[in-house]
């Protein structure tokens, strides 16, 4: 079966859709494939963290694709494609003010409703394949109570989501962004992300240290200014935004 031109594999249950995408990549799969599961036993976040993926309470999916002419050093930009595409698909569906928290979260009403994880394979200095995982909470009823900053899009908006309709809307947007990214690079993608950003222009903490988020830098890093005036571009890591998720 296919969804918006993507081969669509829907499992009742799986270890992790990202792990499955990587298994397919290792077997030589290079078509556009979207893997989805109703429950994941080993859902993964960044840096080996766990992603809670209870039965039927969210959309747990990974896109496997082979980007065209993308240098290895630029592969990390892929996560912005999915962040923008899902942010826009959710706004169009719910009319809610979903925002992108740099680099890989979607937030609504100060709560994390969605996280993204990009994993890549390389061929020399080019990107060979990308496994781009998206975990979208529809509701938070089966999430552990200690995840106090997590919520679901249905809880926050009252809108019932039709998963496959949302995925199709998402994929159409994703595919057009991917074309822009592959032909014109990350800069036009960052342009599109700026107005959706929950991070730019806000007080943030970088690994606990206070700073001001000035902008998204050309390479996709976060340009910040510290209270002593020093400026830096943060490339990865954990940024908390004042009033959003863990920095209140
Ligand atoms: C992420 O990591 O936000 C990336 C999550 C990617 C999940 C998708 S689901 C489909 C695909 N298959 C996978 O195995 N993974 C991808 P990170 O920024 O590291 O955030 C992880 C942290 O978020 C955890 O340490 C928890 O604090 C919190 N968390 C865990 N589960 C959550 C959930 N369902 N909703 C909100 N927050 C959660």
CSV table of C-alpha atoms in Angstrom, one decimal, residues 1-3 6-14 17 20-21 23-25 27 29 31-38 60-64 164 167 171:
chain,number,residue,atom,x,y,z
A,1,UNK,CA,0.0,0.0,0.0
A,2,UNK,CA,1.2,3.5,-0.6
A,3,UNK,CA,0.4,6.9,1.0
A,6,UNK,CA,5.5,6.6,-0.1
A,7,UNK,CA,5.5,2.8,0.4
A,8,UNK,CA,3.5,2.4,3.6
A,9,UNK,CA,4.2,-0.4,6.1
A,10,UNK,CA,1.9,-0.4,9.0
A,11,UNK,CA,2.7,-2.8,11.9
A,12,UNK,CA,0.6,-3.6,14.9
A,13,UNK,CA,3.7,-3.6,17.1
A,14,UNK,CA,7.4,-3.2,16.6
A,17,UNK,CA,10.2,2.2,13.6
A,20,UNK,CA,13.2,-1.1,11.3
A,21,UNK,CA,14.0,1.6,8.8
A,23,UNK,CA,17.3,-2.7,8.9
A,24,UNK,CA,15.6,-2.0,5.6
A,25,UNK,CA,18.4,0.4,4.7
A,27,UNK,CA,19.1,-4.6,3.1
A,29,UNK,CA,16.1,-0.4,0.4
A,31,UNK,CA,12.8,3.9,-2.1
A,32,UNK,CA,10.6,6.3,-0.1
A,33,UNK,CA,9.2,4.0,2.7
A,34,UNK,CA,7.1,5.1,5.6
A,35,UNK,CA,7.0,2.6,8.5
A,36,UNK,CA,4.4,3.1,11.2
A,37,UNK,CA,3.5,1.1,14.3
A,38,UNK,CA,0.6,1.3,16.8
A,60,UNK,CA,4.9,6.5,15.8
A,61,UNK,CA,6.5,6.5,12.3
A,62,UNK,CA,9.8,6.7,10.4
A,63,UNK,CA,10.4,7.8,6.9
A,64,UNK,CA,13.3,6.0,5.1
A,164,UNK,CA,-3.7,8.6,7.9
A,167,UNK,CA,0.1,11.6,7.5
A,171,UNK,CA,3.8,13.9,3.4
